[in-house]
Coordinates of N, CA and C in Angstrom, one line a residue:
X1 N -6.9 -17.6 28.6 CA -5.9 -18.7 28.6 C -4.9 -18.5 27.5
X2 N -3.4 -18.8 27.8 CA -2.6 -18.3 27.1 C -2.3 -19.6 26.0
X3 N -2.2 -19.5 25.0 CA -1.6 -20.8 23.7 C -0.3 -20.9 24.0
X4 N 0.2 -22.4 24.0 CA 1.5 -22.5 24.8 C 2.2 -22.3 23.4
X5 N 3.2 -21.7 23.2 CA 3.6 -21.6 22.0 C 5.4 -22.4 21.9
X6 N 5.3 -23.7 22.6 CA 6.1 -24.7 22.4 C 7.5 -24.4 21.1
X7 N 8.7 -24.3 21.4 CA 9.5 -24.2 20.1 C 9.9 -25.6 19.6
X8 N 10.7 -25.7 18.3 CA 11.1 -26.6 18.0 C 12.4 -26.6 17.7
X9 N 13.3 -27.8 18.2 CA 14.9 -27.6 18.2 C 15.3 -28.8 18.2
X10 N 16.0 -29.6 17.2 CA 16.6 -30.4 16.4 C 18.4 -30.8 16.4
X11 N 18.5 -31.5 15.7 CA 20.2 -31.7 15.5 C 20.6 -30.7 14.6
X12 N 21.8 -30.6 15.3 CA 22.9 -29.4 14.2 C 22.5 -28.1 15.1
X13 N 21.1 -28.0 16.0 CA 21.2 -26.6 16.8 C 22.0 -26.4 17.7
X14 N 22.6 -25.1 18.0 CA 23.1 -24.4 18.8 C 22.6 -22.9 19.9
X15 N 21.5 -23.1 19.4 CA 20.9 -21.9 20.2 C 20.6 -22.3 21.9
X16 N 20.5 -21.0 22.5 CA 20.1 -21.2 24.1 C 19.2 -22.9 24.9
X17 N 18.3 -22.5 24.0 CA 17.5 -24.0 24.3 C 18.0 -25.0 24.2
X18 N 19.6 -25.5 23.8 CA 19.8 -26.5 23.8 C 20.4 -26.8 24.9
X19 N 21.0 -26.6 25.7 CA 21.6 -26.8 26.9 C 20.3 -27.2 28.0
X20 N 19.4 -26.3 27.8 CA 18.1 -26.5 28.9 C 17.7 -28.1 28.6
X21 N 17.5 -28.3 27.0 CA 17.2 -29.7 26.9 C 18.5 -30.6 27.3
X22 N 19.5 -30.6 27.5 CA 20.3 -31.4 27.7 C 20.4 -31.8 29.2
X23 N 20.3 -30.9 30.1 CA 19.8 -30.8 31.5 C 19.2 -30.8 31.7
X24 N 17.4 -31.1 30.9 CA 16.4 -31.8 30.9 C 16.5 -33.9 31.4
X25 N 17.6 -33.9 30.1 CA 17.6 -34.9 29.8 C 18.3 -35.6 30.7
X26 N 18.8 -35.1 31.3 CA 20.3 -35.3 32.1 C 19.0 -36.1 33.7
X27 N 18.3 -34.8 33.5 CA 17.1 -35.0 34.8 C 16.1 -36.1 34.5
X28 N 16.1 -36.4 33.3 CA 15.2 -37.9 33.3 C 16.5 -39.4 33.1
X29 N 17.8 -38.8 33.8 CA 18.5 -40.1 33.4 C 19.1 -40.7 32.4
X30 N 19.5 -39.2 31.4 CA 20.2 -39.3 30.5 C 21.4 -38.9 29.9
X31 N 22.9 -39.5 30.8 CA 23.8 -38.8 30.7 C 24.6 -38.4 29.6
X32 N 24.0 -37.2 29.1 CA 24.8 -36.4 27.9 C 25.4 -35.4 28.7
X33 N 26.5 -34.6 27.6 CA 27.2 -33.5 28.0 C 26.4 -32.4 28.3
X34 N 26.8 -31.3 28.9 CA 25.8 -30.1 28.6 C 26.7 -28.9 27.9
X35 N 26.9 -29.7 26.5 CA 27.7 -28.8 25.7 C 27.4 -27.7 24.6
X36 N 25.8 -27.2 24.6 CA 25.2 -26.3 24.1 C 25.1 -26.8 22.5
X37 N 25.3 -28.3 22.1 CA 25.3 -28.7 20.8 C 24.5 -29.5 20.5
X38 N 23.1 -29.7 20.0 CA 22.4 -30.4 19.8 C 23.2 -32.1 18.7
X39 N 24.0 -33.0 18.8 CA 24.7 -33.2 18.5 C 23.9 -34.8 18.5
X40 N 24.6 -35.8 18.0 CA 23.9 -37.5 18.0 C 23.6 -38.0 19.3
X41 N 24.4 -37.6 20.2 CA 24.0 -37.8 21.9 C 22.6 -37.4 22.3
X42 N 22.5 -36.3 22.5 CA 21.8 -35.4 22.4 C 19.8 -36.3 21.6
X43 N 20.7 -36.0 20.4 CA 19.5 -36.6 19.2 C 18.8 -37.7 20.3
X44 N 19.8 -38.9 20.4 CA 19.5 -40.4 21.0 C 18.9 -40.0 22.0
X45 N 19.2 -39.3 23.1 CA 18.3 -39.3 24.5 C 16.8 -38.7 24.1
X46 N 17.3 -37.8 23.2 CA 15.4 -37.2 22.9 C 14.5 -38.6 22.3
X47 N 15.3 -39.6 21.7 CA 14.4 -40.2 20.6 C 14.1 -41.5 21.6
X48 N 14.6 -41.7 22.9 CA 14.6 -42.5 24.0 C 13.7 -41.7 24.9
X49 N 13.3 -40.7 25.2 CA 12.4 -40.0 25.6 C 11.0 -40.2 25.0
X50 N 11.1 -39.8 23.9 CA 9.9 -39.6 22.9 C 9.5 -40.9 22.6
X51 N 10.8 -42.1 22.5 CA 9.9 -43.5 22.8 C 9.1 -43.7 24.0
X52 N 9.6 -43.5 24.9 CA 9.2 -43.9 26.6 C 7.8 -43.5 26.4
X53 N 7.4 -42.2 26.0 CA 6.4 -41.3 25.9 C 5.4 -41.8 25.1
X54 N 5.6 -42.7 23.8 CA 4.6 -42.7 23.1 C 4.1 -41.9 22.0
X55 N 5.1 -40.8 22.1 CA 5.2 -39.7 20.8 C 6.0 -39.9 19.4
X56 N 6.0 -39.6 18.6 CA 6.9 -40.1 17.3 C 8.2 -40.1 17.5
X57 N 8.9 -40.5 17.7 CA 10.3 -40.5 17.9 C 11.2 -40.4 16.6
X58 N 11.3 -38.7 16.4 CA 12.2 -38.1 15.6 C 13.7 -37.7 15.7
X59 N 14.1 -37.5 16.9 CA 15.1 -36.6 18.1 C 14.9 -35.6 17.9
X60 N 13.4 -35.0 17.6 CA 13.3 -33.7 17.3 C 12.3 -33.0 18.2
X61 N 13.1 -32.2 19.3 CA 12.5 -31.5 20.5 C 10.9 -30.5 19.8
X62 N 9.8 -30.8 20.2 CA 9.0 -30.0 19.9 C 7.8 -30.0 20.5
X63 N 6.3 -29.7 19.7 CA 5.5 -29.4 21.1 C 5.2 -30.7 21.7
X64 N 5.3 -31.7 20.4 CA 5.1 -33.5 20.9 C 5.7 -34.0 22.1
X65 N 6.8 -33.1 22.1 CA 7.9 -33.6 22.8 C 8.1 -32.9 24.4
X66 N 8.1 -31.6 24.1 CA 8.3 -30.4 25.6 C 7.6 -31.1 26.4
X67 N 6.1 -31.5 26.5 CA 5.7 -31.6 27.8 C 6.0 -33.0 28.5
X68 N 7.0 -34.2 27.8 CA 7.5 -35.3 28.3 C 8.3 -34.9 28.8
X69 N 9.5 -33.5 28.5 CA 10.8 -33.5 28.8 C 10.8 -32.5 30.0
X70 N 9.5 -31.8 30.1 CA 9.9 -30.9 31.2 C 9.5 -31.5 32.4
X71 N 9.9 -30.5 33.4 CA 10.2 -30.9 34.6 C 9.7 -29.8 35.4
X72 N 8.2 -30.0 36.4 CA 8.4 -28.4 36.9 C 9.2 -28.2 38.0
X73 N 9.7 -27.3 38.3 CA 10.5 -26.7 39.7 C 9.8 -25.4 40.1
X74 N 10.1 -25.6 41.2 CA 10.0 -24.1 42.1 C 10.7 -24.2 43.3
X75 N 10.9 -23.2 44.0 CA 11.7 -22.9 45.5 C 11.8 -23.9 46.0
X76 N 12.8 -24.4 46.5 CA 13.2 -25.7 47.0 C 13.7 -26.9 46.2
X77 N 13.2 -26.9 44.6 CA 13.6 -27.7 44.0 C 15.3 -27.8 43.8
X78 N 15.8 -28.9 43.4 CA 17.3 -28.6 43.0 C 17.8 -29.6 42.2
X79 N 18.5 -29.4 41.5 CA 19.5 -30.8 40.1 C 19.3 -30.1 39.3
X80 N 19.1 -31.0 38.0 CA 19.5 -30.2 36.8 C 18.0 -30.0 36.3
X81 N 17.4 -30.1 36.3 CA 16.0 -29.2 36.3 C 16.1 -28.0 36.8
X82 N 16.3 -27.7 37.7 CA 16.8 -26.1 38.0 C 17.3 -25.6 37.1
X83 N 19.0 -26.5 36.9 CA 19.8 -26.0 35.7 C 19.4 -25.3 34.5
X84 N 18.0 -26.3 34.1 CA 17.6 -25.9 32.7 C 17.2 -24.8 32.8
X85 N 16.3 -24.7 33.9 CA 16.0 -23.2 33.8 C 16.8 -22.2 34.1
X86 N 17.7 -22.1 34.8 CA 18.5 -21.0 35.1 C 19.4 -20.3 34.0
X87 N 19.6 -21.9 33.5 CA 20.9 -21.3 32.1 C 20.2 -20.3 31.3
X88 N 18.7 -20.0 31.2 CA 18.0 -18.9 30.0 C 18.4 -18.0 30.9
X89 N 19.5 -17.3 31.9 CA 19.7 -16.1 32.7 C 18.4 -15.4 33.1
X90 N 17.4 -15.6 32.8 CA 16.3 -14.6 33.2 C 16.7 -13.1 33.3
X91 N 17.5 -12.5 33.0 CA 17.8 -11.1 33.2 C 16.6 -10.1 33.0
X92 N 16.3 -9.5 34.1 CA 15.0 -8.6 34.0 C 15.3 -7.3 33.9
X93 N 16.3 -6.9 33.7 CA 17.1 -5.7 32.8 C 18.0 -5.3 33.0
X94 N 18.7 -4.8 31.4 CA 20.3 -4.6 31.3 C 20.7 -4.6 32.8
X95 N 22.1 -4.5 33.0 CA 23.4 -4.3 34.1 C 22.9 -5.6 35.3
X96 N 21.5 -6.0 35.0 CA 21.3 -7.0 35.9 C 22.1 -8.6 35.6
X97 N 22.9 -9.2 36.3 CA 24.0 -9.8 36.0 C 22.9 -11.2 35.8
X98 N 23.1 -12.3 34.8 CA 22.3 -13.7 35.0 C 22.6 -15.0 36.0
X99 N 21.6 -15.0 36.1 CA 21.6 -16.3 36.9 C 22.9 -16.8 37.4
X100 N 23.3 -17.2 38.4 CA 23.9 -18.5 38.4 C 23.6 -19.9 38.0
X101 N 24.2 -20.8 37.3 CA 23.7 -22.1 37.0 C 24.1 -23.0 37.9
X102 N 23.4 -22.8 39.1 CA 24.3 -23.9 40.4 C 23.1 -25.3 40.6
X103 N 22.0 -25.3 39.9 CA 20.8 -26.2 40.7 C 20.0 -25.9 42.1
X104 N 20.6 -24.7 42.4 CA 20.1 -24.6 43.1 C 18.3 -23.8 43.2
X105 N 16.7 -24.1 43.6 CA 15.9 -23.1 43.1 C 15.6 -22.3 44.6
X106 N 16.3 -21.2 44.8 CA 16.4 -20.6 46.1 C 15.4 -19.4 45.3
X107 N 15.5 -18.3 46.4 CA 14.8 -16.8 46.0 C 15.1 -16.2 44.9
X108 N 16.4 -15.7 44.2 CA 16.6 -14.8 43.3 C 16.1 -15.7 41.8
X109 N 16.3 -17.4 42.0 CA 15.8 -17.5 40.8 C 14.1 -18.0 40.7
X110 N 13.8 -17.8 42.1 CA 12.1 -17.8 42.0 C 11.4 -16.2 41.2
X111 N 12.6 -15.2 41.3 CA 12.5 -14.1 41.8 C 12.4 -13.9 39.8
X112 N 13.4 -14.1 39.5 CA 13.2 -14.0 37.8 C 12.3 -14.8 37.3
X113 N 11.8 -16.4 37.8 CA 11.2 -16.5 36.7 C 9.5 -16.0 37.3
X114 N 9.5 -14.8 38.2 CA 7.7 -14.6 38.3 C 8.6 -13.6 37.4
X115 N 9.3 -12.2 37.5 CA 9.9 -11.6 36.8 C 9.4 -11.9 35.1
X116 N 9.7 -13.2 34.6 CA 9.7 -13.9 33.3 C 8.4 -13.7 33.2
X117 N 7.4 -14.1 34.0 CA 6.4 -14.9 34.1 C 5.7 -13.3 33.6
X118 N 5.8 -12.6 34.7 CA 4.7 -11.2 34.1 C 5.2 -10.9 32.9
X119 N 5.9 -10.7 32.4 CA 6.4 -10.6 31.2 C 5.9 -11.0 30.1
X120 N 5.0 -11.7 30.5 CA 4.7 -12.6 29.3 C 3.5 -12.8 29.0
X121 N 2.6 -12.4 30.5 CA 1.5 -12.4 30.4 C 0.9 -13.4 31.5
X122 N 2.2 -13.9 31.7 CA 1.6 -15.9 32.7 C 0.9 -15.4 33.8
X123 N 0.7 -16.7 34.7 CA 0.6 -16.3 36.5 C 2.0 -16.2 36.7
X124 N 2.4 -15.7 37.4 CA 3.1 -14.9 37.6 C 3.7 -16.1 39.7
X125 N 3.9 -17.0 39.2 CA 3.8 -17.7 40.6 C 5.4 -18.3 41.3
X126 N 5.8 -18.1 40.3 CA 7.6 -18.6 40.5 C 7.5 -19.7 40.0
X127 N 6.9 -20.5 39.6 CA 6.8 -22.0 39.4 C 7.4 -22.2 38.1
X128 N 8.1 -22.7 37.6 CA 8.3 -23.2 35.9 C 8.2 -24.2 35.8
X129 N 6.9 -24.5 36.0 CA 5.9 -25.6 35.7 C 5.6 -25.6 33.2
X130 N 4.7 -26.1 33.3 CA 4.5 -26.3 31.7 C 4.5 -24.9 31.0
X131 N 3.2 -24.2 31.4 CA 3.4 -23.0 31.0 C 4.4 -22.2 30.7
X132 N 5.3 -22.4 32.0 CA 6.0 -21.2 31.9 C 7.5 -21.5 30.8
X133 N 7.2 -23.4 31.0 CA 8.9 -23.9 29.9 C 8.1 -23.4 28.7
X134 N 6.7 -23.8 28.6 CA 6.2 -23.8 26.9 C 6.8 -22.2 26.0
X135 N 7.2 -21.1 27.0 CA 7.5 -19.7 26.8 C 8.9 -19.5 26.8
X136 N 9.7 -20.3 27.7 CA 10.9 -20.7 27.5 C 11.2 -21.2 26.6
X137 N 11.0 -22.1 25.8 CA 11.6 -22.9 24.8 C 11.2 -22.4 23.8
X138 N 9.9 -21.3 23.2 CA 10.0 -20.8 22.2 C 10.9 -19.9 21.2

């Protein structure tokens, strides 16, 4: 069994994971931008999450936090749960072009995240279910 190795990502970040949480958030009914800026918006929906939850409410995305905010998808799914996943491009090598970020969870992006999935060690099922965000977001 694999240790989910959950990341942590806060205000003032700008890295990839922020946008996934933002279209997370967006997916539990929290209309922020999806401006790649972890930013006071941002902050507020996490800390309104993490109340709902029963977790410490810091606005501070982490392992307390990921498994409230995710959402699993697989083939057939669509909105911004898809989104979140898609935006990590899944690219499974150079010249291979990323994702589209349309919501849509059809074949090619079932197709990267089993792609991701072996990669990493996971099952390998298309699903980006817990496991496979806990690998995402690190």
């Amino acid at each position: 069994m694999n240790v989910e190795p959950w990341g942590t990502t806060g205000p003032g970040a700008s890295t990839p994971v922020v946008p996934a949480i933002q279209y997370l958030l967006r997916a539990h009914g929290h209309p922020v931008a999806i401006d790649g800026a972890y930013g006071p918006a941002t902050a507020a929906a996490v800390t309104a999450v993490q109340t709902a939850a029963g977790v410490p409410s810091d606005g501070i995305v982490g392992p307390a936090t990921w498994p409230h905010l995710v959402i699993s998808t697989q083939s057939g799914s669509s909105g911004d749960a898809v989104r979140a996943v898609q935006q990590f491009g899944l690219v499974p090598s150079p010249g291979i072009p990323p994702l589209v970020v349309d919501g849509s969870y059809g074949p090619i992006t079932a197709e990267r995240v089993q792609f991701f999935q072996e990669s990493w060690g996971l099952t390998h099922d298309g699903i980006a279910g817990r496991e496979t965000w806990s690998f995402l977001s690190a």
